[in-house]
Coordinates of C-alpha atoms in Angstrom, one line a residue:
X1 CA 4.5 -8.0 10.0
X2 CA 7.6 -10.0 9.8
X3 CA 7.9 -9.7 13.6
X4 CA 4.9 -10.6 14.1
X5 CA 4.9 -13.7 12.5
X6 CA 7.7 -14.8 14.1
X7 CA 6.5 -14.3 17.3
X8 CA 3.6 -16.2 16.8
X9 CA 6.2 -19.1 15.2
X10 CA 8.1 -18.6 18.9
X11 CA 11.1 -17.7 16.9
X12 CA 10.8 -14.8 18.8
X13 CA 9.4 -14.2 22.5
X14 CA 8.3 -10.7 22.5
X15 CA 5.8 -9.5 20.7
X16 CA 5.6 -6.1 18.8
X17 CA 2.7 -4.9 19.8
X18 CA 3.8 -4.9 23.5
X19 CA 7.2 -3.0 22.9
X20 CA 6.0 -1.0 20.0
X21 CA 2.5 -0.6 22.0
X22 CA -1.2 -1.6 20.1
X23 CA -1.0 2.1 18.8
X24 CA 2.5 2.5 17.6
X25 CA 2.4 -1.2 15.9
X26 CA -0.9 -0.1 14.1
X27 CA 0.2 3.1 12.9
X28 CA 2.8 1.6 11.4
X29 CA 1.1 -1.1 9.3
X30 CA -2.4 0.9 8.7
X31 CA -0.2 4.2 7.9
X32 CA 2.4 2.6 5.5
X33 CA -0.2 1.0 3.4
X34 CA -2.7 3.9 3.5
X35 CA 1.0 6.1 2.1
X36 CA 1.7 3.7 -0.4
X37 CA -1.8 3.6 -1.7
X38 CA -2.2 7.2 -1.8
X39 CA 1.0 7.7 -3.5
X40 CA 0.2 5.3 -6.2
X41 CA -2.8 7.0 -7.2
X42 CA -0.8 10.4 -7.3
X43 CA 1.7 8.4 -9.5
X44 CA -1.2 7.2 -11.6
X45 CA -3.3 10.8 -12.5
X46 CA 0.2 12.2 -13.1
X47 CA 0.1 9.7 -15.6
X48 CA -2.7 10.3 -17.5
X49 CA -2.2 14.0 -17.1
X50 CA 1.1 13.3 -19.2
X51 CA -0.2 11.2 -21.6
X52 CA -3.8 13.8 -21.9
X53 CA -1.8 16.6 -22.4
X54 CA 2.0 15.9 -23.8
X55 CA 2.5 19.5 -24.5
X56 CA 1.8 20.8 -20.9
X57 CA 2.1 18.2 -18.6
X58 CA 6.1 19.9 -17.5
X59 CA 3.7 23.0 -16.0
X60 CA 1.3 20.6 -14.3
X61 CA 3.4 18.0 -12.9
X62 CA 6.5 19.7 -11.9
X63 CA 8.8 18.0 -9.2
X64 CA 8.3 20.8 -7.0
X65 CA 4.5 19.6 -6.6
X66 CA 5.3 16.1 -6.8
X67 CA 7.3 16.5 -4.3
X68 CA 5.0 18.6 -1.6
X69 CA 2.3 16.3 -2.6
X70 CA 4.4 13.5 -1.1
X71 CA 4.8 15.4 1.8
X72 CA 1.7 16.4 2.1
X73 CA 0.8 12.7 2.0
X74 CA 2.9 11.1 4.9
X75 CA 2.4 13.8 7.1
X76 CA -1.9 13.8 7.1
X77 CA -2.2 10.3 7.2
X78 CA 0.6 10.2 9.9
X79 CA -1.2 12.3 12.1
X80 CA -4.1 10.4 11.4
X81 CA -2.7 7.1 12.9
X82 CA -2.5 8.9 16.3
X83 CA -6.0 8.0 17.1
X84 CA -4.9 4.4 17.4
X85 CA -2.8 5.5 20.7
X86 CA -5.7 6.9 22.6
X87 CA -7.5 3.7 21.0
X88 CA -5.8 0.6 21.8
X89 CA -4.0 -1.0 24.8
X90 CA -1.9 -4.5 24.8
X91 CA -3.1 -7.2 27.0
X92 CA -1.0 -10.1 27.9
X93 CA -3.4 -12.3 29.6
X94 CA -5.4 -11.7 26.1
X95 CA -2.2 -13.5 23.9
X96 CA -4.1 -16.9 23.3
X97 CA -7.5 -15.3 22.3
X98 CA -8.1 -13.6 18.9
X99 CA -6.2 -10.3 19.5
X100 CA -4.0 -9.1 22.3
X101 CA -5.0 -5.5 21.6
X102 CA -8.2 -4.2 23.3
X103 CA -10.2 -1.2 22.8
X104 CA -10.6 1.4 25.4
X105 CA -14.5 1.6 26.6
X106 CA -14.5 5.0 25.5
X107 CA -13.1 4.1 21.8
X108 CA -15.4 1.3 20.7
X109 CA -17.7 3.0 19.0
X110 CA -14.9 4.8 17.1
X111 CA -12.9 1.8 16.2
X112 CA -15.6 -0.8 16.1
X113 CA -18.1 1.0 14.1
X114 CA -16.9 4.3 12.4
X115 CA -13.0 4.0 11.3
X116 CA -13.7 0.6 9.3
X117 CA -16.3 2.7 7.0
X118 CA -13.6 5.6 7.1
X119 CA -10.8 4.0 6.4
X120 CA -12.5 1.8 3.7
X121 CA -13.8 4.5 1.9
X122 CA -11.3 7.2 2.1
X123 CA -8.1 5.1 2.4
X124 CA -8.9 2.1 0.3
X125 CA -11.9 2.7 -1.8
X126 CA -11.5 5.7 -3.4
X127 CA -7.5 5.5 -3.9
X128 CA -7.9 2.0 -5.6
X129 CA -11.4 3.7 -7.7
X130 CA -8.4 6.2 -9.0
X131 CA -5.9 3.4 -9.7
X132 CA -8.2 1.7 -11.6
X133 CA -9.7 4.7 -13.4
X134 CA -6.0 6.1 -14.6
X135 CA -5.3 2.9 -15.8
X136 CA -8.5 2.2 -18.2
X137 CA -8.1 5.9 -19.3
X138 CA -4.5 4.8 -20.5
X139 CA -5.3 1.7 -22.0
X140 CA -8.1 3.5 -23.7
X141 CA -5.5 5.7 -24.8
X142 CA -3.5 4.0 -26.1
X143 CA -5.3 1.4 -28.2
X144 CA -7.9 4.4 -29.5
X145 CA -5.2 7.5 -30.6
X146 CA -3.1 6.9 -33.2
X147 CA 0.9 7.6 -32.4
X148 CA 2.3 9.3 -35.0
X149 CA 5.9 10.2 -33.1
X150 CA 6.4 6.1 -32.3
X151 CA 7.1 3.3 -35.0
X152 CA 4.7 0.0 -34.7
X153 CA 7.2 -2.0 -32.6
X154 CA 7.0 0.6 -29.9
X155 CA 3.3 1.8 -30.3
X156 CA 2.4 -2.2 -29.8
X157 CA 4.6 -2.4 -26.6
X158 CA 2.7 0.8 -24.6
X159 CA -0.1 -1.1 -25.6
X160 CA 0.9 -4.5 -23.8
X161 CA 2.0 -2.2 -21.0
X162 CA -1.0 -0.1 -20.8
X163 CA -2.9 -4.0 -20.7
X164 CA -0.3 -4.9 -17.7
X165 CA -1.3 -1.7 -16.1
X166 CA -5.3 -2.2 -16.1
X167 CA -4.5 -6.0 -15.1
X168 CA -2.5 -4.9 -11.8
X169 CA -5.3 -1.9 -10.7
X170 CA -7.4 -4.7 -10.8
X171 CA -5.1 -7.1 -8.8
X172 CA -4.3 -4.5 -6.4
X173 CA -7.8 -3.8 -5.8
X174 CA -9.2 -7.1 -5.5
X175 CA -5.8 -7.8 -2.4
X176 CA -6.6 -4.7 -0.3
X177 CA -10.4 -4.4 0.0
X178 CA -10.9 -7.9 1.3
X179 CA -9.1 -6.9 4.8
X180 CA -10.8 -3.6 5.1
X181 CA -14.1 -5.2 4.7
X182 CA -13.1 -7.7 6.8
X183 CA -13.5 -5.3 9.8
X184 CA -16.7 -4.3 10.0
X185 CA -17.4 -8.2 10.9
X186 CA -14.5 -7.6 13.9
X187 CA -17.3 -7.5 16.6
X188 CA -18.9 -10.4 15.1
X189 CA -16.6 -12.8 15.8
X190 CA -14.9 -11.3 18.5
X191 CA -16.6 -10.1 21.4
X192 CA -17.4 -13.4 22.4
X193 CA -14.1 -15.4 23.7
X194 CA -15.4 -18.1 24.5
X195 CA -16.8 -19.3 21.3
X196 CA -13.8 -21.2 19.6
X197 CA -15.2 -21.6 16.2
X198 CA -15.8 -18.2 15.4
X199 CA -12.3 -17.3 16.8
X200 CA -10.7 -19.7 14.5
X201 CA -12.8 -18.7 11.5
X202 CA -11.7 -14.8 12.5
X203 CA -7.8 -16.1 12.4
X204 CA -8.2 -18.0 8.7
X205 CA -9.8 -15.0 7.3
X206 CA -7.4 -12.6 8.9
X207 CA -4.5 -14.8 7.5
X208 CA -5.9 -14.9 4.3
X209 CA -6.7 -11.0 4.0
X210 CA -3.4 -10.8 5.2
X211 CA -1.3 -12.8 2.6
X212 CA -3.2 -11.4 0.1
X213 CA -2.2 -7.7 1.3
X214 CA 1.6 -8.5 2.1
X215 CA 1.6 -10.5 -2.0
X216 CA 0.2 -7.1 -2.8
X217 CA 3.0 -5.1 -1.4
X218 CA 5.6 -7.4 -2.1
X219 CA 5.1 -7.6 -5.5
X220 CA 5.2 -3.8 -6.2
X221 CA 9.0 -3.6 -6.9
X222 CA 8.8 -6.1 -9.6
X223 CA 5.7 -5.2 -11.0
X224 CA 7.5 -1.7 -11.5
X225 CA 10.6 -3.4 -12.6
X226 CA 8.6 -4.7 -15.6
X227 CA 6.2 -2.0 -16.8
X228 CA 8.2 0.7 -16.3
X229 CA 11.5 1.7 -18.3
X230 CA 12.7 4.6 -16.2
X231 CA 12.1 2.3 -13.1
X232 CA 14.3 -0.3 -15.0
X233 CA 16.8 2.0 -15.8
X234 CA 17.3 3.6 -13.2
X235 CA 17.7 -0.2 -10.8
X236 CA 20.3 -0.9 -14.1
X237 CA 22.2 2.3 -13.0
X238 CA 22.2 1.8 -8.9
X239 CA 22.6 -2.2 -9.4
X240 CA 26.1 -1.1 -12.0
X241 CA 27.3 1.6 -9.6
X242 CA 27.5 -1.0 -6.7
X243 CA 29.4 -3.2 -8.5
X244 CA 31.8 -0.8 -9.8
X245 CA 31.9 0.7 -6.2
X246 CA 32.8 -3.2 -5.2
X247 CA 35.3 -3.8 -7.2
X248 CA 37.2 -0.3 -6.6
X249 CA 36.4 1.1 -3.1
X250 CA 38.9 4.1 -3.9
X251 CA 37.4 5.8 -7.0
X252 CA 36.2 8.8 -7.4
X253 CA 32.6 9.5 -7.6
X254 CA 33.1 11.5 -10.9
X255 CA 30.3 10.7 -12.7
X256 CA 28.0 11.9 -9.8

């Protein structure tokens, strides 16, 4: 996206979709996005499987699963991104208008009518539906069971938590649908290249949807930084071990 945008600020000259290819570039964005949402709803019903049942949750969510769900994960949705090569080409005489990819005649039905309702539903739907519905079930939790094992001071701090949790489902919800629903309109405002004004009102929205999705993504690491301890603790650790690795390049990695 970066490169991108600084092609289009003629920072750069080439752009990404013609070395990368319309399918490659795609696969890319679409795919990393569809991962990371997927992967934060596993993260969140681990959670509430943890917090549901304390006692068993070390025979449910075992690293082992974790782990080949994670797997599992990036390597569907990554062959799921292929279509986009048998579905796109890069145009040059098509860099001023609204896109420089172009469907093939045989893919337009696919990609202008079916994959926005797939990959709104499937992909960005139903994994933010599960964000959001982990995080309510927590915050329910938390502010409806009494914990016995926790003093006040800590009890009232999962309980802020839990509240920051609910908050950012919501935010996270409310910066990814826009640009999915955003494509069923696609054909709308672009088969028609002469027509300026809906070409420019394409671009504001697609800049907006946009910001709104890379805010979203940017913000994940901090976001995590502040609701989470073992996050926190474990960026304290790997921020400490480079400095110590700075200041003597020689040493040992005992404590490894």
């Amino acid at each position: 996206v970066l490169w991108l945008w600084l092609q289009a600020m003629s920072i750069i000259k080439r752009d990404p979709r013609d070395i990368l290819s319309c399918g490659g570039y795609y696969s890319c964005i679409v795919g990393s996005s569809m991962i990371s949402n997927f992967l934060l709803a596993n993260g969140s019903f681990d959670r509430v499987l943890i917090i549901i049942f304390p006692h068993k949750y070390q025979e449910i969510v075992t690293n082992k699963r974790v782990l080949l769900r994670i797997i599992l994960t990036v390597l569907i949705i990554s062959l799921l991104m292929t279509h986009f090569h048998f579905s796109l080409y890069y145009q040059p005489e098509l860099k001023l208008s609204a896109r420089s990819c172009e469907y093939y005649p045989y893919a337009r039905l696919w990609i202008g009518r079916i994959w926005p309702i797939v990959h709104s539903i499937l992909f960005a739907f139903i994994p933010s539906f599960i964000i959001c519905t982990c995080s309510f079930i927590i915050l329910w939790n938390r502010y409806h069971h009494k914990m016995k094992t926790v003093n006040s001071t800590a009890a009232t701090r999962m309980k802020t938590l839990s509240l920051l949790l609910v908050i950012f489902s919501i935010y996270s919800t409310l910066t990814l649908l826009p640009i999915t629903i955003l494509q069923f309109f696609s054909q709308y405002f672009l088969d028609d290249n002469t027509n300026c004004r809906k070409i420019g009102m394409w671009k504001m929205l697609l800049y907006l949807c946009c910001t709104l999705m890379a805010i979203n993504y940017s913000n994940k690491f901090y976001i995590n930084l502040v609701t989470s301890t073992q996050f926190r603790q474990d960026f304290l650790k790997l921020v400490t071990f480079k400095r110590k690795n700075v200041k003597n390049p020689n040493n040992r990695l005992i404590e490894m």
